[in-house]
Amino acid sequence: ELEMPTVNLDGEVPVLASDPSVVQTLETYAMTWQKLISTVLKEQLKKVPQGDGALAEIDLWRERNTALSDLAEQTKLPEVQKVLEILQEAESECVGDFQIVLSDLKNYHLEALDNAKFLSALERHLKNLAYGTEADVVLNTIPSLLNALRMVWVMSRYYNKDERMVPLMERIAWEIATTVSKFVDLHTLLKEDTAAAKKKITEGKSILEQWKKCYFTTCAQVEESGSERFWKFDVKRFFEKTDYMAAVCQDLYDIFQVTEELYNIFIPELITVTENPKSVEALLRGVNGLTSPMKELKFDPLSIKNARNWKSVMRTFREEVSVENVKQIFVQNLKDPPLYKNHPPVAGAIFWSRSLFYRIKHTIIRFQEVEELLASEHGQKVKQIYLQVAKKMKEYEDQKYKEWKERTGHIVPQLLKDNLLTVITSSVTEESVTTKKSLCFRVNFSPILQEIIIETKYMEQLGLPVPEIARYVALQEDKYLRYTGRLKTMLGSYHKLMETLNEAETKLLDDYIQELWRILKSGHKRLTWNSLGIGEFIFQCTQAIGKLESLVHQIHNISEGISSKLRFIESANLFKLPLSKSGDELPEAKEFFDYIKCERAKDVAHIVRKYSAIPPLLMEVEGQVANTNTGKSPKLTSYYAYWENRIYQVLTQLIVKNLQAFNAAVLANVPLFQIKAVFSAPEITFQPSASEIDKMTAQSIQDCVEVTKHFVRWMHGTCIECPPQHVGKDEVVTFSFYSDVSQSPLMMEQAVLITQNVQKVLASISKYLNQWNRYEPLWKLDQGTVLEQFAAEKPACVTFDEQLQFYMKVAQEVTQQPLVKDEQFIRLQLAPLAFTVQENAKGWMISLGKLLNESAREELVRLRAEIQV
């Protein structure tokens, strides 16, 4: 509680603030308050919920709200407020710290108030979870609780963040887990009726599943509500324990279900066939023995920290299943038995059958301990079931073994005669093999043979005799594995190499690939798994592939050099734009196109040199492949054609890309050159004219396309440039790529597009200039005639003044017009036109002045004559 000052505070604030003794006393109180508030805040912030449940968190916020509310109300008292005003007026140094503490108090109080209010909406639901004794109450509470949590998340100012909501959710998960633990107490369940126990377990599991289901439903609702903050929490913190508990509930249900079935099967009949209570007790002990480990548990199975121990208990329980259950498992899985990892089909099936047999044998041995039980009618029935199942298992094993033995003896010799390699492409002939990039080989070691080797090993482990041929193959396993591994590595290198070749390179290296195929053919046609020369064959193949790989590597290096030059050619800029001279000054139209032409000539010379460097590189390839350096080897005919086609594609792309770039510059709102608007009697136009600009544009496009004339075509079947051909007496024709590129539809489309866009811009400029036609009277009317008619009307001075004002306004209006108009890529300079209009307006003004002067002189003469008279 804040101690109120004893000083008289009835005076005015300025008066009290001017009294040093009053200020000093009040400062003492203020510092005391500050210390008290800070202490309370520190104590409240240290407090944590007293308990693991969610109700403890609500209690925490309520207590904090109560404590801070009392303190906050005291700070609003008139005495406290006046003390603060006096200290502020006196400019006391302690005011700043005191106000910071008050601000902290206000913020923490608002937080506690808001949290207490919103969490109160959860209290009823949380009490149902904590104190509910009926499963239905808990099940119905969970959806309502999650919905309330969603509302808190959306509306609260503090519980809309992960750091607040996640711990609260964890407490709720703990509450649910604790509630289920009360329902599903194993020691209590084992003392109850089986049906009642199963009901409680089912209810407990339903509660756990309801918690998870409702959580994810609410997550979806939060997202669908349009809220910017989704529930993206670490769900492992909420569900790891409850999911584990749900799994344990299922285990417990299974235990009670199996126990119930055993009682229903055995107990009623045994009671009627024996009078010896010891026999019944013995069987009861056997059935009860299934659950006896649960009664003696020293740990809580619902606790996740005991998961390993519980898993061990369940494994032991499941091993104690009845003969009938084993029979059902055997019959149900007879055709497709579950196999252990790495077990082959036949030996694995026999392993599976024997493991089931050992399980029922173990159970029967336990029943044999009470001879009276097996001698009873029911005991005999159990024994018969056991014998029937055991017999079927033995027949199943014998049949499986017999079929495998016969099949192995028949198929192994055939499999060993398989060739080492097989071709896995269809309709392949030796002549066409190298023209098909898809040609692939694979190692022809049958999976059946590998399976027989594994079967043989496991059959021997089972103590079953194996055929000699099977044992021979099994002993050779390491050798076969070594060969298949080396063959796969070799073929991997071959396939990887072939994948790097394009069609032109495949044709280029046809002789080398044919030679490699000749070597591989031994493994495809002649060598089998019984052959002695497998190692030598693999060595020869690896060596041949290595040589071809080295040659391919050299060719690819040269190809990359050619591609690099083609990329340089393709990237050439044939429309280099001039930079503005200074500031906003742009070049004239002719200067602009002349600059582009000049720069283009420099770049063309450079890329032509790159083009001329390509044939020497192709001759290097010729040297590698054909051991000649002529540039016209027949072996490289298709390879020359491939690169000539690539060059055509590059040149086409070069022209199309440059035309596209120029078209983009035309359409962009960035002026590239300037033209002048002028008066050319009898109309307003611009210089150069639209037709001249159109012509310059068309010429620049044509010059761009004609760049391809510098790229001379090669003679057929070579990489040697065609010499100029004389046609007639004086005409010389050079075969270049121009004739092909100029016919490209893409190129023609871009050329037409540029022309149309330029014409649209010029039409737009002409339309803009039409607004200047309102000044036409200045030059279209005959000045002499108009003024003569005007003078004949003997106008008054006011009329003269009106006319002069009109022309003066025109002259001034023109000066206020924008003198520059940017229309996409053209800048229109209007200064010359504005000057012409202004000069015409001034001319009219001068003429009107002269006329006014003459009129005034005549009137003056007339007045003088009248005065003299």
Coordinates of C-alpha atoms in Angstrom, one line a residue, residues 593 662 692-704 754-755:
F593 CA 21.2 6.1 -87.2
F662 CA 15.4 -2.4 -81.1
E692 CA 12.5 10.3 -94.0
I693 CA 12.5 8.8 -90.5
D694 CA 10.6 5.7 -91.8
K695 CA 13.2 5.4 -94.5
M696 CA 16.1 5.6 -92.1
T697 CA 14.5 3.0 -89.8
A698 CA 13.9 0.6 -92.7
Q699 CA 17.5 1.1 -93.9
S700 CA 18.9 0.4 -90.4
I701 CA 16.8 -2.8 -90.2
Q702 CA 18.0 -3.8 -93.7
D703 CA 21.6 -3.1 -92.7
C704 CA 21.2 -5.3 -89.6
I754 CA 9.3 -2.3 -85.9
T755 CA 8.1 -0.5 -89.0

